[in-house]
Amino acid sequence: MTAKWTKRLVLTFLAGLLFAGTAATTAQAEDGYRFWGYYQYSGGQWAFAQKGSEVVVPADGSVEGWRYAVGGVKPRVPRAAGDFATICGATPAEAGKKRVALVIDPGTPADSPSGEAPPPATGTCVVTDPKATGARILAAVKPVRIEKGLTCGIGGYPAKGCGDPVKDIKVPASDEQVKLEIGPAVGSTATPSPAAVPTNSNQAPTADDDSGTPWTGIIIAALVVALLAGGGLVLSRRRSGS
């Protein structure tokens, strides 16, 4: 096992202890971090991932979640339910692939670094290889900024910083739920059904529309025939004269 791999596992383990509420705390004001948390949705609720996204291999029908927030002992989960049917229901299953619903919640303005506005929370259905990890699924949807083995930015947010410590954090007792913006499926090779062609249009033909008759081609052909005929007539008269 390489030193880089070991470092990632240690950081993931420590983050899990801190943000899942199992770390020891003091009676003083709580300190925390501003970071992207990694979650899985099961049994109607979000749970902080106990392993890093680079080793987790979600099963078909799973729901993955990422949430940016200032967190301490209490985990700050995505503010939308991980409804697989809502996110992936319109995406057909494909042989040899899996469908995973991905929720990305950049959090609230209060969580964001100074001067940055969080984009809307999104839901995306990812159709991918059965062995794809959580990290690959995330990277298929948004560009990911990695620093020191940690996921520091998703889709360009935030533009800088990574797991920055925050003193005397004020975590709300609960977060207001938000509605996801559902984007198009990623990785699907299914071809959408062609748009229906109207068979009884009530639109009247315009002045330039003669019911589809190719008048331009007919006129050109007639001119060519006339020119050829005229040339033949001239040639015939010359021969007669000689």
mmCIF file with all atom_site columns, C-alpha atoms in Angstrom, residues 99-203:
data_model
loop_
_atom_site.group_PDB
_atom_site.id
_atom_site.type_symbol
_atom_site.label_atom_id
_atom_site.label_alt_id
_atom_site.label_comp_id
_atom_site.label_asym_id
_atom_site.label_entity_id
_atom_site.label_seq_id
_atom_site.pdbx_PDB_ins_code
_atom_site.Cartn_x
_atom_site.Cartn_y
_atom_site.Cartn_z
_atom_site.occupancy
_atom_site.B_iso_or_equiv
_atom_site.pdbx_formal_charge
_atom_site.auth_seq_id
_atom_site.auth_comp_id
_atom_site.auth_asym_id
_atom_site.auth_atom_id
_atom_site.pdbx_PDB_model_num
ATOM 1   C CA . ARG A 1 99  ? -27.661 3.276  -12.789 1.00 0.00 ? 99  ARG A CA 1
ATOM 2   C CA . VAL A 1 100 ? -26.643 5.391  -9.814  1.00 0.00 ? 100 VAL A CA 1
ATOM 3   C CA . ALA A 1 101 ? -28.481 8.539  -8.712  1.00 0.00 ? 101 ALA A CA 1
ATOM 4   C CA . LEU A 1 102 ? -26.113 11.344 -7.735  1.00 0.00 ? 102 LEU A CA 1
ATOM 5   C CA . VAL A 1 103 ? -27.135 14.293 -5.532  1.00 0.00 ? 103 VAL A CA 1
ATOM 6   C CA . ILE A 1 104 ? -24.786 17.287 -5.345  1.00 0.00 ? 104 ILE A CA 1
ATOM 7   C CA . ASP A 1 105 ? -25.719 19.927 -2.770  1.00 0.00 ? 105 ASP A CA 1
ATOM 8   C CA . PRO A 1 106 ? -23.325 22.923 -2.616  1.00 0.00 ? 106 PRO A CA 1
ATOM 9   C CA . GLY A 1 107 ? -25.003 24.113 0.581   1.00 0.00 ? 107 GLY A CA 1
ATOM 10  C CA . THR A 1 108 ? -26.143 27.527 1.764   1.00 0.00 ? 108 THR A CA 1
ATOM 11  C CA . PRO A 1 109 ? -24.664 31.026 1.440   1.00 0.00 ? 109 PRO A CA 1
ATOM 12  C CA . ALA A 1 110 ? -23.825 30.846 5.153   1.00 0.00 ? 110 ALA A CA 1
ATOM 13  C CA . ASP A 1 111 ? -21.667 27.777 4.450   1.00 0.00 ? 111 ASP A CA 1
ATOM 14  C CA . SER A 1 112 ? -19.861 29.249 1.461   1.00 0.00 ? 112 SER A CA 1
ATOM 15  C CA . PRO A 1 113 ? -16.466 30.910 1.536   1.00 0.00 ? 113 PRO A CA 1
ATOM 16  C CA . SER A 1 114 ? -16.503 34.696 1.446   1.00 0.00 ? 114 SER A CA 1
ATOM 17  C CA . GLY A 1 115 ? -17.487 36.092 -1.940  1.00 0.00 ? 115 GLY A CA 1
ATOM 18  C CA . GLU A 1 116 ? -18.813 32.863 -3.445  1.00 0.00 ? 116 GLU A CA 1
ATOM 19  C CA . ALA A 1 117 ? -22.451 31.988 -4.075  1.00 0.00 ? 117 ALA A CA 1
ATOM 20  C CA . PRO A 1 118 ? -23.374 28.290 -4.015  1.00 0.00 ? 118 PRO A CA 1
ATOM 21  C CA . PRO A 1 119 ? -25.000 26.906 -7.183  1.00 0.00 ? 119 PRO A CA 1
ATOM 22  C CA . PRO A 1 120 ? -28.320 25.023 -6.975  1.00 0.00 ? 120 PRO A CA 1
ATOM 23  C CA . ALA A 1 121 ? -28.514 21.453 -5.701  1.00 0.00 ? 121 ALA A CA 1
ATOM 24  C CA . THR A 1 122 ? -28.729 18.962 -8.562  1.00 0.00 ? 122 THR A CA 1
ATOM 25  C CA . GLY A 1 123 ? -29.730 15.372 -9.188  1.00 0.00 ? 123 GLY A CA 1
ATOM 26  C CA . THR A 1 124 ? -28.197 13.352 -12.023 1.00 0.00 ? 124 THR A CA 1
ATOM 27  C CA . CYS A 1 125 ? -28.644 9.765  -13.144 1.00 0.00 ? 125 CYS A CA 1
ATOM 28  C CA . VAL A 1 126 ? -25.284 8.215  -14.015 1.00 0.00 ? 126 VAL A CA 1
ATOM 29  C CA . VAL A 1 127 ? -25.225 5.148  -16.270 1.00 0.00 ? 127 VAL A CA 1
ATOM 30  C CA . THR A 1 128 ? -21.829 3.529  -15.930 1.00 0.00 ? 128 THR A CA 1
ATOM 31  C CA . ASP A 1 129 ? -19.715 0.404  -15.591 1.00 0.00 ? 129 ASP A CA 1
ATOM 32  C CA . PRO A 1 130 ? -20.764 -1.888 -12.719 1.00 0.00 ? 130 PRO A CA 1
ATOM 33  C CA . LYS A 1 131 ? -17.298 -1.534 -11.176 1.00 0.00 ? 131 LYS A CA 1
ATOM 34  C CA . ALA A 1 132 ? -17.306 2.275  -11.197 1.00 0.00 ? 132 ALA A CA 1
ATOM 35  C CA . THR A 1 133 ? -16.428 3.823  -7.839  1.00 0.00 ? 133 THR A CA 1
ATOM 36  C CA . GLY A 1 134 ? -18.102 6.774  -6.169  1.00 0.00 ? 134 GLY A CA 1
ATOM 37  C CA . ALA A 1 135 ? -15.215 8.976  -7.280  1.00 0.00 ? 135 ALA A CA 1
ATOM 38  C CA . ARG A 1 136 ? -15.650 7.956  -10.931 1.00 0.00 ? 136 ARG A CA 1
ATOM 39  C CA . ILE A 1 137 ? -19.387 8.554  -10.739 1.00 0.00 ? 137 ILE A CA 1
ATOM 40  C CA . LEU A 1 138 ? -18.854 12.055 -9.370  1.00 0.00 ? 138 LEU A CA 1
ATOM 41  C CA . ALA A 1 139 ? -16.193 12.867 -11.984 1.00 0.00 ? 139 ALA A CA 1
ATOM 42  C CA . ALA A 1 140 ? -18.575 11.764 -14.753 1.00 0.00 ? 140 ALA A CA 1
ATOM 43  C CA . VAL A 1 141 ? -20.953 14.582 -13.793 1.00 0.00 ? 141 VAL A CA 1
ATOM 44  C CA . LYS A 1 142 ? -18.762 17.463 -12.606 1.00 0.00 ? 142 LYS A CA 1
ATOM 45  C CA . PRO A 1 143 ? -15.062 18.351 -12.718 1.00 0.00 ? 143 PRO A CA 1
ATOM 46  C CA . VAL A 1 144 ? -13.475 17.596 -9.350  1.00 0.00 ? 144 VAL A CA 1
ATOM 47  C CA . ARG A 1 145 ? -10.632 19.493 -7.672  1.00 0.00 ? 145 ARG A CA 1
ATOM 48  C CA . ILE A 1 146 ? -8.475  17.170 -5.575  1.00 0.00 ? 146 ILE A CA 1
ATOM 49  C CA . GLU A 1 147 ? -5.873  18.425 -3.098  1.00 0.00 ? 147 GLU A CA 1
ATOM 50  C CA . LYS A 1 148 ? -3.982  16.415 -0.502  1.00 0.00 ? 148 LYS A CA 1
ATOM 51  C CA . GLY A 1 149 ? -6.089  13.375 -1.346  1.00 0.00 ? 149 GLY A CA 1
ATOM 52  C CA . LEU A 1 150 ? -9.339  15.191 -0.493  1.00 0.00 ? 150 LEU A CA 1
ATOM 53  C CA . THR A 1 151 ? -12.272 16.304 -2.629  1.00 0.00 ? 151 THR A CA 1
ATOM 54  C CA . CYS A 1 152 ? -11.952 20.083 -2.375  1.00 0.00 ? 152 CYS A CA 1
ATOM 55  C CA . GLY A 1 153 ? -14.106 21.439 -5.197  1.00 0.00 ? 153 GLY A CA 1
ATOM 56  C CA . ILE A 1 154 ? -16.964 20.085 -7.322  1.00 0.00 ? 154 ILE A CA 1
ATOM 57  C CA . GLY A 1 155 ? -17.999 21.841 -10.502 1.00 0.00 ? 155 GLY A CA 1
ATOM 58  C CA . GLY A 1 156 ? -15.681 24.733 -9.687  1.00 0.00 ? 156 GLY A CA 1
ATOM 59  C CA . TYR A 1 157 ? -17.225 25.317 -6.265  1.00 0.00 ? 157 TYR A CA 1
ATOM 60  C CA . PRO A 1 158 ? -15.592 26.515 -4.182  1.00 0.00 ? 158 PRO A CA 1
ATOM 61  C CA . ALA A 1 159 ? -12.868 27.958 -6.361  1.00 0.00 ? 159 ALA A CA 1
ATOM 62  C CA . LYS A 1 160 ? -10.238 27.589 -3.661  1.00 0.00 ? 160 LYS A CA 1
ATOM 63  C CA . GLY A 1 161 ? -9.681  26.225 -0.188  1.00 0.00 ? 161 GLY A CA 1
ATOM 64  C CA . CYS A 1 162 ? -9.864  22.682 1.096   1.00 0.00 ? 162 CYS A CA 1
ATOM 65  C CA . GLY A 1 163 ? -11.170 21.505 4.444   1.00 0.00 ? 163 GLY A CA 1
ATOM 66  C CA . ASP A 1 164 ? -10.439 24.885 6.017   1.00 0.00 ? 164 ASP A CA 1
ATOM 67  C CA . PRO A 1 165 ? -10.889 25.029 9.812   1.00 0.00 ? 165 PRO A CA 1
ATOM 68  C CA . VAL A 1 166 ? -13.596 27.322 11.166  1.00 0.00 ? 166 VAL A CA 1
ATOM 69  C CA . LYS A 1 167 ? -13.660 28.581 14.748  1.00 0.00 ? 167 LYS A CA 1
ATOM 70  C CA . ASP A 1 168 ? -16.802 28.784 16.875  1.00 0.00 ? 168 ASP A CA 1
ATOM 71  C CA . ILE A 1 169 ? -19.115 27.366 14.237  1.00 0.00 ? 169 ILE A CA 1
ATOM 72  C CA . LYS A 1 170 ? -22.869 27.850 14.444  1.00 0.00 ? 170 LYS A CA 1
ATOM 73  C CA . VAL A 1 171 ? -24.582 24.819 12.949  1.00 0.00 ? 171 VAL A CA 1
ATOM 74  C CA . PRO A 1 172 ? -28.384 25.082 12.560  1.00 0.00 ? 172 PRO A CA 1
ATOM 75  C CA . ALA A 1 173 ? -30.472 22.429 14.276  1.00 0.00 ? 173 ALA A CA 1
ATOM 76  C CA . SER A 1 174 ? -31.882 21.446 10.883  1.00 0.00 ? 174 SER A CA 1
ATOM 77  C CA . ASP A 1 175 ? -31.519 22.494 7.253   1.00 0.00 ? 175 ASP A CA 1
ATOM 78  C CA . GLU A 1 176 ? -34.450 23.532 5.115   1.00 0.00 ? 176 GLU A CA 1
ATOM 79  C CA . GLN A 1 177 ? -35.130 20.978 2.401   1.00 0.00 ? 177 GLN A CA 1
ATOM 80  C CA . VAL A 1 178 ? -34.539 22.024 -1.199  1.00 0.00 ? 178 VAL A CA 1
ATOM 81  C CA . LYS A 1 179 ? -35.847 20.807 -4.544  1.00 0.00 ? 179 LYS A CA 1
ATOM 82  C CA . LEU A 1 180 ? -33.273 19.279 -6.835  1.00 0.00 ? 180 LEU A CA 1
ATOM 83  C CA . GLU A 1 181 ? -32.653 20.469 -10.352 1.00 0.00 ? 181 GLU A CA 1
ATOM 84  C CA . ILE A 1 182 ? -32.768 17.200 -12.306 1.00 0.00 ? 182 ILE A CA 1
ATOM 85  C CA . GLY A 1 183 ? -30.294 17.208 -15.178 1.00 0.00 ? 183 GLY A CA 1
ATOM 86  C CA . PRO A 1 184 ? -30.008 14.873 -18.181 1.00 0.00 ? 184 PRO A CA 1
ATOM 87  C CA . ALA A 1 185 ? -28.624 11.394 -17.603 1.00 0.00 ? 185 ALA A CA 1
ATOM 88  C CA . VAL A 1 186 ? -24.879 10.970 -17.984 1.00 0.00 ? 186 VAL A CA 1
ATOM 89  C CA . GLY A 1 187 ? -23.291 8.019  -19.768 1.00 0.00 ? 187 GLY A CA 1
ATOM 90  C CA . SER A 1 188 ? -26.504 6.618  -21.231 1.00 0.00 ? 188 SER A CA 1
ATOM 91  C CA . THR A 1 189 ? -26.311 5.262  -24.785 1.00 0.00 ? 189 THR A CA 1
ATOM 92  C CA . ALA A 1 190 ? -30.077 5.018  -25.148 1.00 0.00 ? 190 ALA A CA 1
ATOM 93  C CA . THR A 1 191 ? -31.396 6.999  -28.100 1.00 0.00 ? 191 THR A CA 1
ATOM 94  C CA . PRO A 1 192 ? -34.393 9.191  -27.264 1.00 0.00 ? 192 PRO A CA 1
ATOM 95  C CA . SER A 1 193 ? -37.558 8.582  -29.237 1.00 0.00 ? 193 SER A CA 1
ATOM 96  C CA . PRO A 1 194 ? -37.842 10.815 -32.339 1.00 0.00 ? 194 PRO A CA 1
ATOM 97  C CA . ALA A 1 195 ? -40.214 13.722 -32.107 1.00 0.00 ? 195 ALA A CA 1
ATOM 98  C CA . ALA A 1 196 ? -43.669 13.076 -33.542 1.00 0.00 ? 196 ALA A CA 1
ATOM 99  C CA . VAL A 1 197 ? -44.221 14.532 -37.013 1.00 0.00 ? 197 VAL A CA 1
ATOM 100 C CA . PRO A 1 198 ? -47.554 16.366 -37.290 1.00 0.00 ? 198 PRO A CA 1
ATOM 101 C CA . THR A 1 199 ? -49.814 14.857 -39.973 1.00 0.00 ? 199 THR A CA 1
ATOM 102 C CA . ASN A 1 200 ? -52.532 17.485 -39.983 1.00 0.00 ? 200 ASN A CA 1
ATOM 103 C CA . SER A 1 201 ? -51.013 20.912 -39.788 1.00 0.00 ? 201 SER A CA 1
ATOM 104 C CA . ASN A 1 202 ? -53.351 23.900 -39.779 1.00 0.00 ? 202 ASN A CA 1
ATOM 105 C CA . GLN A 1 203 ? -50.611 26.220 -40.982 1.00 0.00 ? 203 GLN A CA 1
#
